[in-house]
Short mmCIF file of C-alpha atoms in Angstrom, two decimals:
data_model
loop_
_atom_site.label_atom_id
_atom_site.label_comp_id
_atom_site.label_asym_id
_atom_site.label_seq_id
_atom_site.Cartn_x
_atom_site.Cartn_y
_atom_site.Cartn_z
CA MET A 472 12.03 22.64 11.55
CA GLU A 473 8.86 25.10 11.09
CA ILE A 474 5.71 23.93 10.20
CA ILE A 475 4.60 25.91 7.40
CA LYS A 476 0.59 26.69 7.53
CA LEU A 477 -1.13 26.81 4.00
CA THR A 478 -4.78 27.41 3.63
CA THR A 479 -6.50 26.45 -0.32
CA PRO A 480 -7.15 27.89 -2.75
CA LEU A 481 -3.78 27.67 -2.81
CA THR A 482 -1.56 30.82 -5.83
CA ALA A 483 1.46 31.30 -7.43
CA GLU A 484 3.02 33.46 -4.54
CA LYS A 485 1.56 30.47 -1.83
CA VAL A 486 3.44 28.02 -4.34
CA ALA A 487 6.45 29.41 -4.87
CA ASN A 488 7.69 30.06 -1.17
CA LEU A 489 6.81 26.34 -0.91
CA LYS A 490 10.72 24.22 -0.21
CA THR A 491 10.76 20.68 -0.90
CA GLY A 492 11.53 19.12 2.47
CA ASP A 493 9.27 21.71 3.97
CA LYS A 494 6.48 20.24 6.75
CA VAL A 495 2.93 21.76 5.86
CA LEU A 496 -0.25 21.72 7.03
CA ILE A 497 -3.01 22.43 4.86
CA SER A 498 -6.33 23.24 5.66
CA GLY A 499 -9.54 24.61 3.51
CA VAL A 500 -10.57 22.45 0.36
CA ILE A 501 -9.37 20.14 -1.79
CA TYR A 502 -10.29 17.71 -4.35
CA THR A 503 -9.83 14.22 -4.08
CA GLY A 504 -9.57 12.12 -7.72
CA ARG A 505 -7.72 8.40 -8.83
CA ASP A 506 -7.04 6.55 -11.35
CA ALA A 507 -10.72 6.46 -13.28
CA ALA A 508 -11.77 9.96 -12.33
CA HIS A 509 -8.57 10.96 -14.03
CA LYS A 510 -8.92 8.95 -16.86
CA ARG A 511 -12.78 10.69 -17.40
CA MET A 512 -11.65 14.13 -16.29
CA VAL A 513 -8.87 14.40 -18.99
CA GLU A 514 -11.46 12.86 -21.60
CA GLN A 515 -13.49 15.80 -20.51
CA VAL A 516 -10.95 18.40 -21.12
CA ALA A 517 -10.21 16.88 -24.56
CA LYS A 518 -13.90 17.24 -25.86
CA GLY A 519 -14.07 20.79 -24.31
CA GLU A 520 -16.56 19.64 -21.38
CA LYS A 521 -16.88 21.36 -18.26
CA LEU A 522 -14.94 19.77 -15.08
CA PRO A 523 -16.25 18.82 -11.63
CA PHE A 524 -14.50 21.77 -10.39
CA GLU A 525 -12.01 24.59 -11.85
CA MET A 526 -8.59 23.80 -11.50
CA GLU A 527 -7.20 27.22 -11.13
CA GLY A 528 -5.43 26.90 -7.84
CA GLN A 529 -6.73 23.66 -6.30
CA ILE A 530 -4.97 20.19 -4.89
CA ILE A 531 -6.03 17.02 -5.97
CA TYR A 532 -5.50 14.26 -3.36
CA TYR A 533 -5.17 11.10 -5.09
CA VAL A 534 -7.22 8.77 -2.20
CA GLY A 535 -9.95 6.26 -2.53
CA PRO A 536 -11.23 6.37 1.03
CA THR A 537 -12.84 3.15 2.60
CA PRO A 538 -16.47 3.90 3.68
CA THR A 539 -17.52 6.33 5.83
CA LYS A 540 -18.57 4.52 9.36
CA PRO A 541 -21.57 5.84 11.23
CA GLY A 542 -20.75 9.13 13.57
CA TYR A 543 -17.51 10.17 11.94
CA ALA A 544 -17.34 12.55 8.84
CA PHE A 545 -14.98 10.63 6.83
CA GLY A 546 -13.18 6.66 6.32
CA SER A 547 -9.48 6.15 6.03
CA GLY A 548 -7.99 8.01 3.38
CA GLY A 549 -4.23 7.52 2.61
CA PRO A 550 -2.62 8.39 -0.42
CA THR A 551 -2.63 6.26 -3.29
CA THR A 552 0.70 5.82 -5.81
CA SER A 553 0.87 8.91 -7.88
CA TYR A 554 2.54 7.53 -10.70
CA ARG A 555 -1.04 6.05 -12.17
CA MET A 556 -1.50 9.61 -12.75
CA ASP A 557 1.03 11.01 -14.42
CA ALA A 558 0.04 10.47 -18.05
CA TYR A 559 -3.13 12.13 -17.07
CA THR A 560 -1.22 15.42 -14.95
CA PRO A 561 -0.02 17.75 -17.65
CA PRO A 562 -3.86 18.69 -18.99
CA LEU A 563 -5.06 19.42 -15.29
CA LEU A 564 -1.36 21.71 -14.85
CA ASP A 565 -2.21 23.43 -17.72
CA LEU A 566 -5.81 24.51 -16.58
CA GLY A 567 -4.12 25.93 -13.12
CA LEU A 568 -3.99 22.80 -10.93
CA LYS A 569 -0.94 23.99 -8.52
CA GLY A 570 -0.92 21.16 -6.39
CA MET A 571 -0.98 17.01 -5.80
CA ILE A 572 -0.97 15.18 -2.49
CA GLY A 573 -0.46 11.89 -3.20
CA LYS A 574 2.81 9.07 -3.01
CA GLY A 575 5.82 7.90 -4.55
CA LYS A 576 7.43 9.16 -7.46
CA ARG A 577 6.51 10.90 -10.90
CA GLU A 578 7.46 10.78 -14.06
CA PRO A 579 10.01 13.61 -15.77
CA ALA A 580 6.90 15.07 -18.02
CA VAL A 581 4.86 15.71 -14.42
CA ILE A 582 8.42 17.49 -13.46
CA GLU A 583 8.76 19.23 -16.81
CA SER A 584 4.66 20.92 -16.13
CA MET A 585 4.69 21.34 -13.12
CA LYS A 586 7.81 23.64 -13.47
CA LYS A 587 6.18 25.10 -16.13
CA ASN A 588 3.01 25.93 -14.38
CA GLY A 589 3.97 26.56 -10.68
CA ALA A 590 3.21 23.53 -8.92
CA VAL A 591 3.78 21.73 -6.06
CA TYR A 592 3.78 17.70 -5.09
CA PHE A 593 2.97 17.01 -1.88
CA GLY A 594 3.65 13.37 0.26
CA ALA A 595 0.99 12.32 2.44
CA ILE A 596 2.13 8.88 4.52
CA GLY A 597 1.36 6.15 3.21
CA GLY A 598 -0.68 3.95 5.18
CA ALA A 599 -1.62 6.48 7.67
CA ALA A 600 -5.09 6.20 6.15
CA ALA A 601 -7.12 6.23 10.21
CA LEU A 602 -4.76 9.30 11.19
CA ILE A 603 -5.17 11.30 8.24
CA GLY A 604 -8.67 10.42 8.07
CA LYS A 605 -9.44 12.27 11.00
CA CYS A 606 -8.49 16.17 9.42
CA VAL A 607 -11.20 15.49 7.13
CA LYS A 608 -14.10 16.84 8.25
CA LYS A 609 -16.45 17.24 5.81
CA ALA A 610 -16.56 15.45 2.41
CA GLU A 611 -19.34 15.16 -0.26
CA ILE A 612 -18.92 13.57 -3.43
CA VAL A 613 -19.21 15.94 -6.70
CA ALA A 614 -18.78 14.31 -9.64
CA PHE A 615 -18.92 10.57 -10.70
CA GLU A 616 -20.96 8.80 -8.25
CA ASP A 617 -21.39 5.66 -10.00
CA LEU A 618 -16.91 5.03 -9.45
CA ASP A 619 -17.43 4.82 -5.77
CA SER A 620 -14.77 5.06 -3.61
CA GLU A 621 -13.02 6.84 -6.74
CA ALA A 622 -15.60 9.23 -7.44
CA VAL A 623 -14.36 12.64 -6.86
CA ARG A 624 -14.84 14.21 -3.71
CA ARG A 625 -14.99 18.27 -2.21
CA LEU A 626 -13.09 17.60 1.11
CA GLU A 627 -12.97 20.58 3.98
CA VAL A 628 -9.91 19.41 5.47
CA GLU A 629 -8.27 20.86 8.71
CA ASP A 630 -4.61 21.00 9.36
CA PHE A 631 -3.62 17.63 6.73
CA PRO A 632 -0.41 17.02 7.50
CA VAL A 633 2.10 16.56 4.59
CA THR A 634 5.88 17.21 3.31
CA VAL A 635 6.55 19.39 -0.10
CA ILE A 636 8.42 16.21 -2.37
CA ILE A 637 8.62 18.47 -5.45
CA ASP A 638 8.86 22.10 -5.31
CA THR A 639 8.32 24.31 -8.04
CA LYS A 640 11.90 24.37 -9.21
CA GLY A 641 11.52 20.79 -9.32
CA ASN A 642 13.90 19.74 -5.99
CA ASN A 643 13.09 16.17 -5.56
CA LEU A 644 13.31 14.79 -1.67
CA TYR A 645 13.54 11.61 -3.06
CA GLU A 646 16.70 12.51 -4.46
CA ILE A 647 17.53 14.80 -2.13
CA GLY A 648 16.67 13.01 1.08
CA PRO A 649 18.31 9.92 1.49
CA ALA A 650 21.60 11.13 -0.27
CA ALA A 651 21.11 13.80 2.46
CA TYR A 652 20.85 11.10 4.76
CA LEU A 653 23.77 8.50 3.27
CA LYS A 654 26.20 11.45 4.08
CA THR A 655 25.72 10.84 7.52
CA VAL A 656 25.88 7.58 7.98
CA MET B 676 -13.67 -37.68 9.76
CA ARG B 677 -14.51 -34.50 11.65
CA ASP B 678 -17.37 -32.19 9.95
CA ILE B 679 -16.39 -28.37 9.51
CA THR B 680 -19.81 -26.44 8.52
CA VAL B 681 -19.53 -23.95 5.65
CA GLU B 682 -21.35 -21.16 8.14
CA LYS B 683 -18.21 -21.97 10.29
CA ILE B 684 -16.20 -21.04 7.53
CA THR B 685 -17.54 -17.75 6.06
CA ASP B 686 -17.73 -16.49 9.76
CA SER B 687 -14.18 -16.98 10.03
CA VAL B 688 -13.11 -15.64 7.17
CA LYS B 689 -15.58 -12.24 7.54
CA LYS B 690 -13.87 -11.86 11.09
CA LEU B 691 -10.17 -12.49 9.70
CA CYS B 692 -10.76 -9.82 7.14
CA MET B 693 -11.89 -7.27 9.35
CA ASP B 694 -9.43 -8.13 11.94
CA ALA B 695 -6.81 -7.98 9.55
CA THR B 696 -7.31 -4.72 8.12
CA ARG B 697 -7.96 -3.14 11.68
CA PHE B 698 -5.49 -4.69 14.00
CA ILE B 699 -1.58 -4.29 13.14
CA GLY B 700 0.08 -7.49 14.17
CA ASP B 701 2.11 -7.24 17.38
CA ASP B 702 5.31 -8.33 15.34
CA VAL B 703 5.00 -5.60 13.18
CA LEU B 704 3.98 -3.08 16.05
CA SER B 705 7.01 -4.19 17.99
CA SER B 706 9.25 -4.35 14.57
CA LEU B 707 7.85 -0.48 13.61
CA LYS B 708 8.77 0.57 17.79
CA VAL B 709 12.45 -1.15 17.63
CA ALA B 710 12.90 0.87 14.12
CA GLN B 711 11.91 4.29 15.77
CA GLU B 712 13.85 4.17 18.63
CA GLY B 713 16.78 3.35 16.42
CA GLU B 714 16.23 5.83 13.10
CA LYS B 715 18.36 9.03 13.43
CA TRP B 716 17.47 11.04 10.61
CA PRO B 717 14.87 13.30 12.03
CA ILE B 718 11.99 13.05 9.39
CA ALA B 719 12.42 9.24 9.52
CA LYS B 720 11.88 9.27 12.92
CA ASP B 721 8.91 11.20 12.77
CA ILE B 722 7.30 9.14 10.00
CA LEU B 723 7.72 5.53 12.12
CA ALA B 724 6.03 7.74 15.00
CA ASP B 725 3.00 8.90 13.06
CA LEU B 726 2.52 4.91 11.69
CA ILE B 727 2.56 3.99 15.31
CA THR B 728 -0.31 6.54 15.97
CA ASN B 729 -1.72 5.29 13.19
CA TYR B 730 -2.29 1.71 14.18
CA GLU B 731 -2.90 2.76 17.89
CA ILE B 732 -5.85 4.91 16.29
CA ALA B 733 -7.23 2.23 14.29
CA ALA B 734 -7.00 -0.70 16.88
CA SER B 735 -8.71 1.70 19.42
CA GLU B 736 -11.71 3.08 16.98
CA ASN B 737 -12.04 -0.21 14.29
CA LEU B 738 -11.36 1.59 11.48
CA PRO B 739 -8.96 0.11 8.59
CA MET B 740 -5.61 1.34 9.25
CA CYS B 741 -5.23 1.67 5.28
CA GLN B 742 -7.67 2.65 2.89
CA ASP B 743 -6.36 0.15 0.68
CA THR B 744 -7.85 -2.78 2.03
CA GLY B 745 -6.26 -4.61 -0.54
CA MET B 746 -7.45 -8.10 -2.53
CA VAL B 747 -7.65 -10.82 -0.28
CA TYR B 748 -4.91 -13.82 -0.57
CA CYS B 749 -6.31 -16.66 1.45
CA GLU B 750 -4.46 -19.78 2.17
CA VAL B 751 -6.09 -22.41 3.26
CA GLU B 752 -4.86 -25.76 5.22
CA ILE B 753 -7.00 -28.71 5.15
CA GLY B 754 -6.36 -31.93 6.88
CA GLN B 755 -7.03 -35.07 5.29
CA GLU B 756 -9.93 -35.89 7.92
CA VAL B 757 -12.49 -32.98 7.41
CA HIS B 758 -15.69 -32.96 5.80
CA ILE B 759 -17.17 -29.69 4.84
CA VAL B 760 -20.66 -29.75 4.79
CA GLY B 761 -23.44 -27.48 3.51
CA GLY B 762 -21.79 -26.04 0.36
CA THR B 763 -18.52 -25.87 -1.10
CA LEU B 764 -15.35 -24.57 0.49
CA GLU B 765 -14.77 -21.71 -2.18
CA LYS B 766 -17.96 -20.30 -1.99
CA ALA B 767 -17.73 -19.89 1.85
CA ILE B 768 -14.43 -18.34 1.62
CA ASN B 769 -16.07 -15.75 -0.82
CA ASP B 770 -18.92 -15.42 0.95
CA GLY B 771 -17.00 -14.31 4.19
CA VAL B 772 -15.31 -12.33 2.39
CA ALA B 773 -17.80 -10.17 0.74
CA LEU B 774 -19.56 -10.03 4.69
CA GLY B 775 -16.66 -8.88 5.86
CA TYR B 776 -15.84 -5.88 3.30
CA THR B 777 -19.40 -4.99 3.24
CA GLU B 778 -20.30 -4.83 6.91
CA GLY B 779 -16.59 -4.18 8.18
CA TYR B 780 -16.96 -0.44 6.17
CA LEU B 781 -13.87 -2.07 4.29
CA ARG B 782 -13.33 -0.79 0.63
CA LYS B 783 -14.41 -2.96 -2.28
CA SER B 784 -10.96 -2.60 -4.73
CA VAL B 785 -11.74 -5.98 -6.90
CA VAL B 786 -12.83 -5.17 -10.50
CA SER B 787 -14.17 -8.46 -12.71
CA ASP B 788 -12.03 -8.15 -15.66
CA PRO B 789 -8.72 -7.18 -15.59
CA ILE B 790 -9.78 -5.31 -19.04
CA GLU B 791 -13.08 -4.54 -18.78
CA ARG B 792 -12.83 -3.30 -15.03
CA ILE B 793 -16.06 -3.73 -13.50
CA ASN B 794 -16.02 -3.43 -9.58
CA THR B 795 -18.01 -6.56 -8.03
CA LYS B 796 -18.76 -4.35 -4.98
CA ASN B 797 -17.98 -6.53 -2.31
CA ASN B 798 -14.60 -7.36 -3.04
CA THR B 799 -14.40 -10.88 -4.52
CA PRO B 800 -13.05 -13.37 -5.28
CA ALA B 801 -10.33 -13.30 -3.08
CA VAL B 802 -7.15 -15.57 -4.32
CA ILE B 803 -6.92 -18.85 -2.71
CA THR B 804 -4.49 -21.44 -2.53
CA TYR B 805 -5.55 -24.76 -1.15
CA LYS B 806 -2.94 -26.97 0.60
CA ILE B 807 -3.65 -30.36 1.86
CA VAL B 808 -2.14 -32.20 4.98
CA GLU B 809 -2.28 -34.47 7.57
CA GLY B 810 -4.98 -34.53 10.71
CA GLU B 811 -8.23 -32.93 10.89
CA ASN B 812 -8.26 -29.71 11.38
CA LEU B 813 -9.03 -25.99 9.01
CA LYS B 814 -6.25 -23.77 9.22
CA ILE B 815 -7.34 -20.50 7.55
CA THR B 816 -5.11 -17.32 6.87
CA VAL B 817 -6.16 -14.01 5.46
CA ALA B 818 -3.99 -11.34 3.93
CA PRO B 819 -5.43 -8.50 2.24
CA LYS B 820 -2.71 -7.28 0.00
CA GLY B 821 -2.84 -3.54 -0.79
CA PHE B 822 -1.64 -2.82 -4.49
CA GLY B 823 0.79 0.38 -4.03
CA SER B 824 3.14 -2.91 -2.78
CA GLU B 825 1.98 -5.81 -5.21
CA ASN B 826 2.81 -3.31 -7.97
CA MET B 827 6.12 -3.39 -7.46
CA SER B 828 6.90 -6.58 -7.06
CA GLN B 829 8.47 -8.67 -9.50
CA LEU B 830 9.92 -12.42 -10.50
CA LYS B 831 12.77 -13.35 -13.03
CA MET B 832 14.20 -16.82 -14.51
CA LEU B 833 17.76 -16.48 -13.55
CA LYS B 834 20.42 -18.53 -14.11
CA PRO B 835 22.04 -21.41 -12.66
CA SER B 836 25.20 -19.44 -13.21
CA ASP B 837 24.19 -16.15 -11.53
CA GLY B 838 23.75 -18.70 -8.20
CA LEU B 839 23.66 -16.52 -5.07
CA GLU B 840 25.28 -13.50 -6.28
CA GLY B 841 22.45 -13.32 -8.72
CA VAL B 842 19.95 -13.74 -6.40
CA LYS B 843 20.75 -10.70 -4.09
CA GLU B 844 21.59 -8.24 -7.31
CA PHE B 845 17.86 -9.05 -8.14
CA VAL B 846 16.41 -8.43 -4.44
CA LEU B 847 18.35 -5.45 -4.26
CA LYS B 848 17.54 -4.34 -7.57
CA VAL B 849 13.70 -4.55 -7.01
CA VAL B 850 13.96 -2.88 -3.55
CA LYS B 851 15.78 0.22 -4.91
CA GLU B 852 13.31 0.29 -8.18
CA ALA B 853 10.45 0.32 -5.78
CA GLY B 854 11.84 3.60 -4.00
CA PRO B 855 9.11 5.14 -2.13
CA ASN B 856 6.01 3.52 -3.80
CA PRO B 857 5.29 0.66 -1.89
CA CYS B 858 5.16 2.79 1.27
CA PRO B 859 8.74 2.03 3.06
CA PRO B 860 9.44 0.51 5.98
CA ILE B 861 8.59 -2.72 4.03
CA VAL B 862 8.46 -6.49 4.13
CA VAL B 863 10.28 -8.29 1.30
CA GLY B 864 9.00 -11.32 0.82
CA VAL B 865 11.86 -13.17 -1.13
CA GLY B 866 11.08 -16.85 -2.79
CA ILE B 867 13.54 -18.70 -4.71
CA GLY B 868 13.62 -22.16 -6.31
CA GLY B 869 10.45 -24.08 -8.04
CA THR B 870 8.88 -23.16 -11.20
CA PHE B 871 7.77 -19.75 -12.46
CA ASP B 872 4.68 -20.08 -11.26
CA ARG B 873 6.32 -21.88 -7.44
CA VAL B 874 8.44 -18.95 -6.73
CA ALA B 875 5.78 -16.34 -7.09
CA LEU B 876 3.74 -18.33 -4.49
CA LEU B 877 6.96 -18.62 -1.93
CA ALA B 878 7.68 -14.83 -2.63
CA LYS B 879 4.16 -14.15 -1.01
CA GLN B 880 4.36 -17.01 1.36
CA ALA B 881 7.46 -15.19 2.59
CA ALA B 882 5.65 -11.63 2.35
CA ILE B 883 3.00 -12.57 4.62
CA ARG B 884 5.63 -14.38 7.12
CA ASN B 885 5.78 -12.84 10.76
CA VAL B 886 8.68 -9.96 10.54
CA ASP B 887 9.83 -11.51 14.16
CA SER B 888 10.31 -15.16 12.75
CA PHE B 889 13.25 -16.79 10.44
CA ASN B 890 13.62 -19.38 7.90
CA SER B 891 14.32 -22.46 9.31
CA LYS B 892 17.61 -23.17 7.65
CA PRO B 893 20.32 -21.65 8.96
CA TYR B 894 21.58 -20.63 5.98
CA TYR B 895 18.76 -18.74 4.60
CA GLU B 896 18.40 -17.53 8.03
CA LYS B 897 22.22 -15.70 7.58
CA LEU B 898 20.97 -14.42 4.15
CA GLU B 899 17.69 -13.09 5.38
CA ARG B 900 19.83 -11.10 7.89
CA GLU B 901 22.46 -9.69 5.41
CA LEU B 902 19.47 -8.66 3.07
CA LEU B 903 18.19 -7.04 5.06
CA GLU B 904 21.39 -5.02 6.37
CA SER B 905 22.30 -4.48 2.41
CA VAL B 906 18.38 -3.32 1.96
CA ASN B 907 18.72 -0.59 4.78
CA ALA B 908 22.04 0.63 3.25
CA LEU B 909 20.33 1.78 0.47
CA GLY B 910 18.89 4.53 2.30
CA ILE B 911 15.66 4.87 1.20
CA GLY B 912 13.90 5.28 4.26
CA PRO B 913 10.62 5.61 5.60
CA GLN B 914 8.64 6.98 2.67
CA GLY B 915 11.43 7.43 0.94
CA PHE B 916 12.66 10.82 2.27
CA GLY B 917 15.89 8.72 3.64
CA GLY B 918 16.74 7.00 6.60
CA LYS B 919 17.70 4.07 7.90
CA THR B 920 14.40 2.31 7.76
CA THR B 921 13.72 0.97 4.44
CA ALA B 922 12.71 -2.80 5.21
CA LEU B 923 11.65 -4.34 8.64
CA LYS B 924 12.09 -7.56 7.35
CA VAL B 925 13.08 -9.74 4.66
CA ASN B 926 11.62 -13.04 4.15
CA ILE B 927 12.80 -16.12 2.39
CA GLU B 928 11.09 -19.34 1.17
CA ILE B 929 12.55 -21.89 -0.81
CA PHE B 930 11.38 -24.81 -3.19
CA PRO B 931 13.98 -27.44 -4.79
CA THR B 932 14.06 -26.41 -8.43
CA HIS B 933 15.44 -28.06 -11.90
CA ILE B 934 19.03 -28.51 -12.99
CA ALA B 935 18.52 -25.34 -15.86
CA GLY B 936 17.03 -22.56 -13.70
CA LEU B 937 17.39 -20.46 -10.57
CA PRO B 938 13.88 -18.90 -10.13
CA VAL B 939 13.53 -15.96 -8.00
CA ALA B 940 10.55 -13.77 -6.86
CA VAL B 941 10.11 -10.46 -4.98
CA ASN B 942 6.85 -9.71 -3.69
CA ILE B 943 6.81 -6.39 -1.54
CA ASN B 944 4.70 -5.69 1.39
CA CYS B 945 4.07 -2.76 2.81
CA HIS B 946 4.81 -1.64 6.40
CA ALA B 947 1.47 -3.56 7.46
CA ALA B 948 2.31 -6.72 6.08
CA ARG B 949 -1.67 -7.40 7.26
CA HIS B 950 -2.34 -11.69 7.58
CA LYS B 951 -4.38 -13.20 10.68
CA SER B 952 -4.77 -16.71 10.63
CA VAL B 953 -7.41 -19.04 12.22
CA VAL B 954 -7.93 -22.78 13.20
CA LEU B 955 -10.83 -24.43 12.87
#
C-alpha cells in the first residue's frame, strides 16, 4: 500500500484527500492535549479567552508522555484512548481543528462534527510509545505547565506513522476493517 | 524467624517498577512473534511487527515501552516466618514505587482523590494485596496497570442458572464492547466465583498471569482455549483494524462461591501485560 506523506498545517484539500485505511506519515508541528487540557481549553472557548494555539488547520495528539530522559528530545509517547476527549471535541472542530491522533472509538456526535467541519481522526499504534517517541524531534510546553504530563506541548515531528481511522465522510476503519477481515475467513 | 529489612523491600520494588515498564516479558514477546507469523491480514501483520520493534527499542534503550506506566498493582506473599524490620511493609513498598517512578523517568499517573484529582507526583500509592503463606520468603509482584485497558473491564453478578453459557457470553460481550480501546491484542483476565470483591481480584490475578501458562484444572484450561478461540473469531484484530489476533491469551482464575451466586469479572490487559516478580 502507498504511504501518504502529509505536512502540517492541514488544509481542507489535504484532509479531503485522505481516506479511511490510508497509511500516513505526518511531518511538521502538532500539539498535544488530553483530558485535563481539553477541559481547560473548552472552558477558555466558553469564556471567549485565547487558546494555547490557533486551532485552524492544526492536529491535536492525545498523549501524556513519560518524562524526557537526558539526551533525548522526547519521552515515550503513544496515543491515549480518545473517547474521553469526545465531550470536548466538537467546539474545537468548530474552531478549525483539522486532525486528531489517538486510539479507540469516537462518539457519533464527534463523527458528525468531523463531517460538518471536514476533519480526520488518525490512529497511532497504542502501546508503541518508545517507537513513536523517536519521531518527535523537538518538544516544548506551550500551556498548562502545572498539568505536567498533561500540559499542552508543541511537537515537531518527522514521519509520524498513523492510519486514517475516520475520514471526512465519516467512514470508520473500526467498522470497515474487522468486517472486511471476517469476509476472508 | 527471618529478618528482611525495609530497605531491601524498597530497593526491590523500585527495580521491579523500572523493569516491568521497560522490559517486555519473554512470554508476551514469544506470543506476539507467533501471532505475527500467523496473521494473514496485512495491516494486522504490520502492527504486530511494529509492536515487537517497540519492545526491542524499549529494552535496548531503557525506555518505558508505553507512556502509560500505570498505577502499580502490587501483590505480596509473606511467609509466616518473615519479620519485617526497620519500618512498615506498606511504606517500604510505596517508597519503592516513588523512587522507581521518579528516578526511572516513568509517568506519574496517580491522583490523590478520585473527585478532586490532584496528582500525587510520585505515582503512589500502589494498590497492594497481601497473602500470608508458609515459609520464610517474601515474594513481591509488581504489575503497572495502564487504564486504557483497565477502563474496559467489567464485573457482573450472574445467576447460577446462567451457568457456563452465561460466563462465556459475558466475556465475549466485554471484549466486543472494548473493541479497539484497550490496545488489542489484549490479555483477558477472567475471574469466576467468590464474592463481589474477590471475583475482581481473581480477574486481576488472571490478567497478570503469564500468557504461556494455563489454569491447573483441565476443565478451565479447556475453557481458556475455547474462549481464546471465540474472542479471536470476533475479528477485532490488532488495534481494532481487523485480524485474527484480538487476544494473545484468556486466563481464568476461580474460587468457591455461594449457592445463590455466579460472580464473573473480566479484567482486560493490553498487549504488554506488564508484571515482574522477585522472591526475597
